[in-house]
CSV table of C-alpha atoms in Angstrom, one decimal:
chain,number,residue,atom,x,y,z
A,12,UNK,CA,-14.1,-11.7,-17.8
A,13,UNK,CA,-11.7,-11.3,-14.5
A,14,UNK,CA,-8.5,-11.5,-15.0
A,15,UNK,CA,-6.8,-15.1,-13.1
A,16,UNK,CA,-4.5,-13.2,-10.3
A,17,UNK,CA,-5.3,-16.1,-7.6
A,18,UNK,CA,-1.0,-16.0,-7.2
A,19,UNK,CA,-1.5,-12.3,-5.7
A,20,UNK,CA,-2.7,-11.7,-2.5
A,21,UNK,CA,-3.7,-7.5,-1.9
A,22,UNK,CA,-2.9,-7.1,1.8
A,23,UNK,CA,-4.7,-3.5,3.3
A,24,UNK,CA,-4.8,-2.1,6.2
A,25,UNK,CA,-7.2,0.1,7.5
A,26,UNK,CA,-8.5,2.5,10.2
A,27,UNK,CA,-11.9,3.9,9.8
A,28,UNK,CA,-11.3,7.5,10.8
A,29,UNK,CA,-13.6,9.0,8.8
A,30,UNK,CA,-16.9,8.2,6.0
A,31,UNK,CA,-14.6,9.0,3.5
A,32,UNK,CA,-12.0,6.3,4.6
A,33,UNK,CA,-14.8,3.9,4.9
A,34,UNK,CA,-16.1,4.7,1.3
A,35,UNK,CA,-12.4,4.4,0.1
A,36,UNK,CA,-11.8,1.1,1.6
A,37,UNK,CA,-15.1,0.0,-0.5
A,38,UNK,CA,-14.5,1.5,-3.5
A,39,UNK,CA,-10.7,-0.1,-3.8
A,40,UNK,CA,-11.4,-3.2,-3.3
A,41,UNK,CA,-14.3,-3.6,-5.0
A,42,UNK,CA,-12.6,-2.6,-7.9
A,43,UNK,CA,-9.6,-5.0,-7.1
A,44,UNK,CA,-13.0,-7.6,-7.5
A,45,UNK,CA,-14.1,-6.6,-10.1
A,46,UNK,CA,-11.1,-6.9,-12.9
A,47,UNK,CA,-9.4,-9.6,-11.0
A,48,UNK,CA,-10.1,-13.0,-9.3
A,49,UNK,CA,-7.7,-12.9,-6.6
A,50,UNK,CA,-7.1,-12.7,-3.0
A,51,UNK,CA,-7.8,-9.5,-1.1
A,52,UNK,CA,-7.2,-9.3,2.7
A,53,UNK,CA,-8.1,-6.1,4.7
A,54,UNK,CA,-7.5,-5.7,8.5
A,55,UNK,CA,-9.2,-3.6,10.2
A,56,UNK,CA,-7.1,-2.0,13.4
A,57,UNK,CA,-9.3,-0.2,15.5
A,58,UNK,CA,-10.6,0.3,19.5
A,59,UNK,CA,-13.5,-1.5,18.7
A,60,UNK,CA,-15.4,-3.5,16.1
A,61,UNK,CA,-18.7,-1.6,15.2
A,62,UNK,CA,-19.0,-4.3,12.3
A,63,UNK,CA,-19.7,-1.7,9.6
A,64,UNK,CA,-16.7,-2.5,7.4
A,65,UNK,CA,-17.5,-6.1,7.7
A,66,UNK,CA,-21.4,-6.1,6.7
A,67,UNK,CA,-20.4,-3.9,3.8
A,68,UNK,CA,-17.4,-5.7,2.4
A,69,UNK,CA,-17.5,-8.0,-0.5
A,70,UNK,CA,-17.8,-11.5,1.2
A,71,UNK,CA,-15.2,-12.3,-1.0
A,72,UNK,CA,-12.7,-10.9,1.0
A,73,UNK,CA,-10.8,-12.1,3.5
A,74,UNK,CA,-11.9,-9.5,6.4
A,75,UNK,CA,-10.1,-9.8,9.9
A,76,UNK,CA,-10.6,-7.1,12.8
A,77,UNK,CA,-7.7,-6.6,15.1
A,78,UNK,CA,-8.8,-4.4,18.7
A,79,UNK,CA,-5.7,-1.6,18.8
A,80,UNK,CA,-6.1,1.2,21.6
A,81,UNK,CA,-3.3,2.8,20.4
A,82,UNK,CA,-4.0,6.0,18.6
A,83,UNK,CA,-1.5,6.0,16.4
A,84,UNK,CA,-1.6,3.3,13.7
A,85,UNK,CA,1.3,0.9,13.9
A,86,UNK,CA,1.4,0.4,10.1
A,87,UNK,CA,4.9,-1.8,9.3
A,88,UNK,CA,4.0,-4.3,12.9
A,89,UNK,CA,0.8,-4.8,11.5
A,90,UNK,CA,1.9,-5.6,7.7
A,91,UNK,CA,4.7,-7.8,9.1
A,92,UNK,CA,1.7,-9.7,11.0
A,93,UNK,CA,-0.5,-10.4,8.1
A,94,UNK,CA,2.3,-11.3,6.1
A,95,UNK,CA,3.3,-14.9,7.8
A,96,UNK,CA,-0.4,-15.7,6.8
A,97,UNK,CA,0.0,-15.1,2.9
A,98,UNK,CA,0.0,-18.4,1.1
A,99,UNK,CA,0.3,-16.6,-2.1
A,100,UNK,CA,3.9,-16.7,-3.8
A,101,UNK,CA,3.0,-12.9,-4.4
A,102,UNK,CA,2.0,-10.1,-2.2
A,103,UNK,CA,0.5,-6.6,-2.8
A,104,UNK,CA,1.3,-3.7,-0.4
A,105,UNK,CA,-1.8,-2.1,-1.1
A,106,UNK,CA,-3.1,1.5,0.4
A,107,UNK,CA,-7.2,1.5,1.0
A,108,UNK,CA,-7.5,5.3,-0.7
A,109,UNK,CA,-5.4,4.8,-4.1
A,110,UNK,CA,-6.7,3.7,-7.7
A,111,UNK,CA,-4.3,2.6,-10.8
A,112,UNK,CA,-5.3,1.6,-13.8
A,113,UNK,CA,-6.4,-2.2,-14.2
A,114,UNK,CA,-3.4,-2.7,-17.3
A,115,UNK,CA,-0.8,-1.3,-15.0
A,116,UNK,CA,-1.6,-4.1,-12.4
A,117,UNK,CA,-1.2,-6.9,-15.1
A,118,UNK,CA,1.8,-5.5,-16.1
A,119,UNK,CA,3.5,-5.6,-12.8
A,120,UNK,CA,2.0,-8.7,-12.1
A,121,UNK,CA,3.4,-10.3,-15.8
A,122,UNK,CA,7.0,-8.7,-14.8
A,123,UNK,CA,6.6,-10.6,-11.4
A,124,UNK,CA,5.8,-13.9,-13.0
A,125,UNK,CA,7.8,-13.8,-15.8
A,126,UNK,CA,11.6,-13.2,-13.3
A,127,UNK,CA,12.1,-10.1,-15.1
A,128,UNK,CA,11.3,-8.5,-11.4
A,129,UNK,CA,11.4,-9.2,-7.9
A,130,UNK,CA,9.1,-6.5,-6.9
A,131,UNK,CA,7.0,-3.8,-9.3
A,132,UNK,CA,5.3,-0.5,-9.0
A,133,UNK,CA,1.8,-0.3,-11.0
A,134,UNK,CA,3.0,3.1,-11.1
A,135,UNK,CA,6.0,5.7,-11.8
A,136,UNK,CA,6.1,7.6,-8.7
A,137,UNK,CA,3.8,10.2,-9.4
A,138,UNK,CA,1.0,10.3,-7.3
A,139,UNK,CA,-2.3,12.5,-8.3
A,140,UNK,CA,-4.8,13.9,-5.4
A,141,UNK,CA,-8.4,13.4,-6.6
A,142,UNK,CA,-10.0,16.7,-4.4
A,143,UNK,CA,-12.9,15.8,-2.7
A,144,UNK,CA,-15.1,17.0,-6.0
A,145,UNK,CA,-13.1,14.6,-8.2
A,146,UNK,CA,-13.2,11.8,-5.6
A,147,UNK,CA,-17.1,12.6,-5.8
A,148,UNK,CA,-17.7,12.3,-9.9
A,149,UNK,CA,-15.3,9.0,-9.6
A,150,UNK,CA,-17.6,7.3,-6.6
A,151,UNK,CA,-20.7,7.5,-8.6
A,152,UNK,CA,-18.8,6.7,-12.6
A,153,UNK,CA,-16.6,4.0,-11.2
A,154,UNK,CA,-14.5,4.7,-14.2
A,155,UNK,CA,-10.7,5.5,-13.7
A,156,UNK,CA,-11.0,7.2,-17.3
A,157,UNK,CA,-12.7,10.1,-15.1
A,158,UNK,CA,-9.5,10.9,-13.6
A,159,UNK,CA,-7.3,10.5,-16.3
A,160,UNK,CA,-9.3,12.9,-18.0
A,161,UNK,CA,-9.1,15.6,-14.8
A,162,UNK,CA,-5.9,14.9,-13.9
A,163,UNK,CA,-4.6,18.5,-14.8
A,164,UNK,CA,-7.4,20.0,-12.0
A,165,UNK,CA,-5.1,18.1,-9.9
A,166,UNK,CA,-2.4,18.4,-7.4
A,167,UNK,CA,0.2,16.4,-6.7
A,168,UNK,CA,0.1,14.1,-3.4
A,169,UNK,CA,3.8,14.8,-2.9
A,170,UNK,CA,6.1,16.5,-5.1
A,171,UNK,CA,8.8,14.2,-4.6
A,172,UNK,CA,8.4,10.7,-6.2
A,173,UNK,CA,6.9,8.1,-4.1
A,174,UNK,CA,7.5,4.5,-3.6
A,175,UNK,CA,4.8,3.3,-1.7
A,176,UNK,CA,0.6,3.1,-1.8
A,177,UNK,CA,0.6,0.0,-4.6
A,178,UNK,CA,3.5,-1.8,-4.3
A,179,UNK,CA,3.6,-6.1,-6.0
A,180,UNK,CA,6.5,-8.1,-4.8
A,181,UNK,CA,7.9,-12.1,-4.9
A,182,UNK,CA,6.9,-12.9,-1.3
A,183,UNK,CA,10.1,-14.7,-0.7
A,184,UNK,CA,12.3,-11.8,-1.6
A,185,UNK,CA,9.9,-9.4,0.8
A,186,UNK,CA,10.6,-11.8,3.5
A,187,UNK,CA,14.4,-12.1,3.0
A,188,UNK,CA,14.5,-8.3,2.5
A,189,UNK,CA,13.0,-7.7,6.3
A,190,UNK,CA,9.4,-7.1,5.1
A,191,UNK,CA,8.8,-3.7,7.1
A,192,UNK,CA,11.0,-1.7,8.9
A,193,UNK,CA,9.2,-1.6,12.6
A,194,UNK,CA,11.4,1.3,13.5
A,195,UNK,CA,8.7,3.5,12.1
A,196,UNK,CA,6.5,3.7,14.0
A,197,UNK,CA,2.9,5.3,12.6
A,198,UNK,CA,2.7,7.4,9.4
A,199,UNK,CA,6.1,7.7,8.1
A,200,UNK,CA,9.2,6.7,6.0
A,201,UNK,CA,8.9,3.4,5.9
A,202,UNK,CA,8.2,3.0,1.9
A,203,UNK,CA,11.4,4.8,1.3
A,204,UNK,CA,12.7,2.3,3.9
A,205,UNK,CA,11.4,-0.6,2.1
A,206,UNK,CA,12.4,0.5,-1.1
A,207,UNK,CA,15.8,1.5,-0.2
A,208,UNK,CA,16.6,-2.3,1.5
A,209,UNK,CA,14.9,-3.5,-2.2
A,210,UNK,CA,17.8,-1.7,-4.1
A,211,UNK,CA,20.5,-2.5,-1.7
A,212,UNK,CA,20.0,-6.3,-1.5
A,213,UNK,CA,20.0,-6.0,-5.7
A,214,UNK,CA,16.2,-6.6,-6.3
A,215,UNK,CA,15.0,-6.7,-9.4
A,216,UNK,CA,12.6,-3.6,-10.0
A,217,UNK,CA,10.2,-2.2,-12.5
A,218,UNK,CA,8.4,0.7,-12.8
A,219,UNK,CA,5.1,1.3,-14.8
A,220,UNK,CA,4.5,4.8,-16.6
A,221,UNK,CA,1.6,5.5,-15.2
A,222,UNK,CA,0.1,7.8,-12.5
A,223,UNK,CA,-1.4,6.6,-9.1
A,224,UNK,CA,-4.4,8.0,-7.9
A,225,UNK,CA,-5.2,9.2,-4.4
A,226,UNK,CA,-9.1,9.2,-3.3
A,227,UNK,CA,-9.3,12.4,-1.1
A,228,UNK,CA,-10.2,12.2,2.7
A,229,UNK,CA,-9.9,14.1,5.5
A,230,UNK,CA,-6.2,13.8,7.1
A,231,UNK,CA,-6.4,12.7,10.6
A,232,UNK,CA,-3.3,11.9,13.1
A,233,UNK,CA,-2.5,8.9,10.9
A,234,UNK,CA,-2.0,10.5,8.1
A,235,UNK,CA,0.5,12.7,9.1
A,236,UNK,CA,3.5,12.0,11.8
A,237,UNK,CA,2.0,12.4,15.0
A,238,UNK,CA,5.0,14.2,16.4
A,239,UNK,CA,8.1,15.9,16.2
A,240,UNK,CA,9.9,12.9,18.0
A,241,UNK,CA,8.5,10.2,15.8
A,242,UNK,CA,9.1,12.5,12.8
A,243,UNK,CA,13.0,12.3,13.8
A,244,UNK,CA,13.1,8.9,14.3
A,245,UNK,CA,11.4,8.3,11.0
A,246,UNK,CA,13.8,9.9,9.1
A,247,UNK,CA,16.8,8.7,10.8
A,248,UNK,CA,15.6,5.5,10.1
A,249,UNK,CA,15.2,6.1,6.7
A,250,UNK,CA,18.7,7.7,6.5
A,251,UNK,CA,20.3,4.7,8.0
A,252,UNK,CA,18.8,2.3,5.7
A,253,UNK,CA,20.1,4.5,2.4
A,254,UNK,CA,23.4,4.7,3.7
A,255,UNK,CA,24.1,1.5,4.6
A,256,UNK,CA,25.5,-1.5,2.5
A,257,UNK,CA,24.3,-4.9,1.1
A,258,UNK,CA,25.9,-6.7,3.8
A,259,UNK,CA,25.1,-4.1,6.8
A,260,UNK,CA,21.1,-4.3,5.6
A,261,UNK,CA,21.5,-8.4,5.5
A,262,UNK,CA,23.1,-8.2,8.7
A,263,UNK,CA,20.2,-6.1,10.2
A,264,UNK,CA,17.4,-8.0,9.2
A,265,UNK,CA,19.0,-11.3,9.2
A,266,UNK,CA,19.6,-10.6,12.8
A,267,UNK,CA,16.4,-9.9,13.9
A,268,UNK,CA,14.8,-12.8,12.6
A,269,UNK,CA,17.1,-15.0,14.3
């Protein structure tokens, strides 16, 4: 029987840059489908609408396509779009290549309903690369127990810990808190942004000891900065927004929604 997360909405973002990617994108959010009813929104940004994505999604979800000639993938402009059209009192930052495990969701998800926190990580920061022979043995069990069990033939997606990929927080509070930085522009900082302005304004937080999973695919320019410049920028950003204060970040964001 599903579990009742119809308060949730999963909000992903996508750009079909290669089969794996679009394999991915199925695999997550059928899963997502499959434990919980709930509401699952993925955008596809992209030059042009070959309607794959859409014939092969579940029909449950809320599927929008959104023509982008840019090359680089504006991530944070495009989450701060789809936001405004969230109902839900809840939203989940949600990457199209990462799996958690089913009980760390509902745990977040309890911590979010009970008030105990204002925004939760189904995860503890460490993130696992599957390898694309991994990622293969988990597409055809559909059983995160796979990984668990493999997770020492693993590597770490980063070695420093990570605040973004499956992120659950009290809509409100994302709103008030600037939703996404739009300073970064592309692949980036902007979780370390996000979760920096969270600690700042005083959120409530809450971390799940768990791992996060990261299906393998081939890294294209939007997975990596695109340049030097934007690099820079990135982490200037991100260095801005950790030094500053309570008031300066209210000041920021209260600003530019004014």
């Amino acid at each position: 029987m599903k579990v009742d997360l119809k308060d949730i909405t999963f909000l992903i973002l996508v750009r079909l840059d290669s089969v794996q990617r679009l394999e991915n994108t199925l695999t997550v959010t059928e899963a997502l489908l499959k434990y919980f009813d709930t509401n699952v929104t993925v955008v596809e940004a992209s030059g042009y609408n070959n309607q794959v994505l859409k014939r092969l999604l579940n029909r449950k979800i809320n599927y929008l396509f959104k023509e982008d000639k840019d090359p680089v993938l504006y991530k944070t402009r495009r989450f701060n779009a789809m936001t405004p059209n969230v109902a839900t009192p809840y939203i989940a930052i949600w990457d199209t290549d990462v799996v958690v495990d089913k009980k760390a969701v509902l745990e977040a998800v309890t911590m979010l309903r009970n008030q105990t926190a204002d925004v939760a990580w189904p995860y503890n920061g460490t993130c696992y690369n599957t390898s694309e022979i991994l990622r293969t043995l988990f597409m055809k069990r559909k059983d995160i127990r796979v990984l668990y069990r493999h997770m020492d033939k693993m590597e770490l997606l980063h070695h420093r810990s990570l605040v973004g990929g499956a992120v659950l927080v009290n809509r409100e509070k994302y709103i008030y808190a600037g939703m996404e930085n739009e300073k970064h522009y592309g692949w980036g900082d902007d979780d370390f942004d996000r979760c920096y302005r969270f600690e700042r304004l005083g959120f409530k937080t809450h971390w799940v000891d768990t791992c996060l999973f990261h299906l393998s695919h081939p890294r294209a320019m939007n997975s990596s900065f695109a340049s030097s410049a934007q690099k820079r920028i990135s982490s200037y950003e991100r260095f801005k927004t950790e030094s500053s204060s309570k008031q300066e970040i209210q000041i920021k964001f209260l600003s530019s929604r004014s």
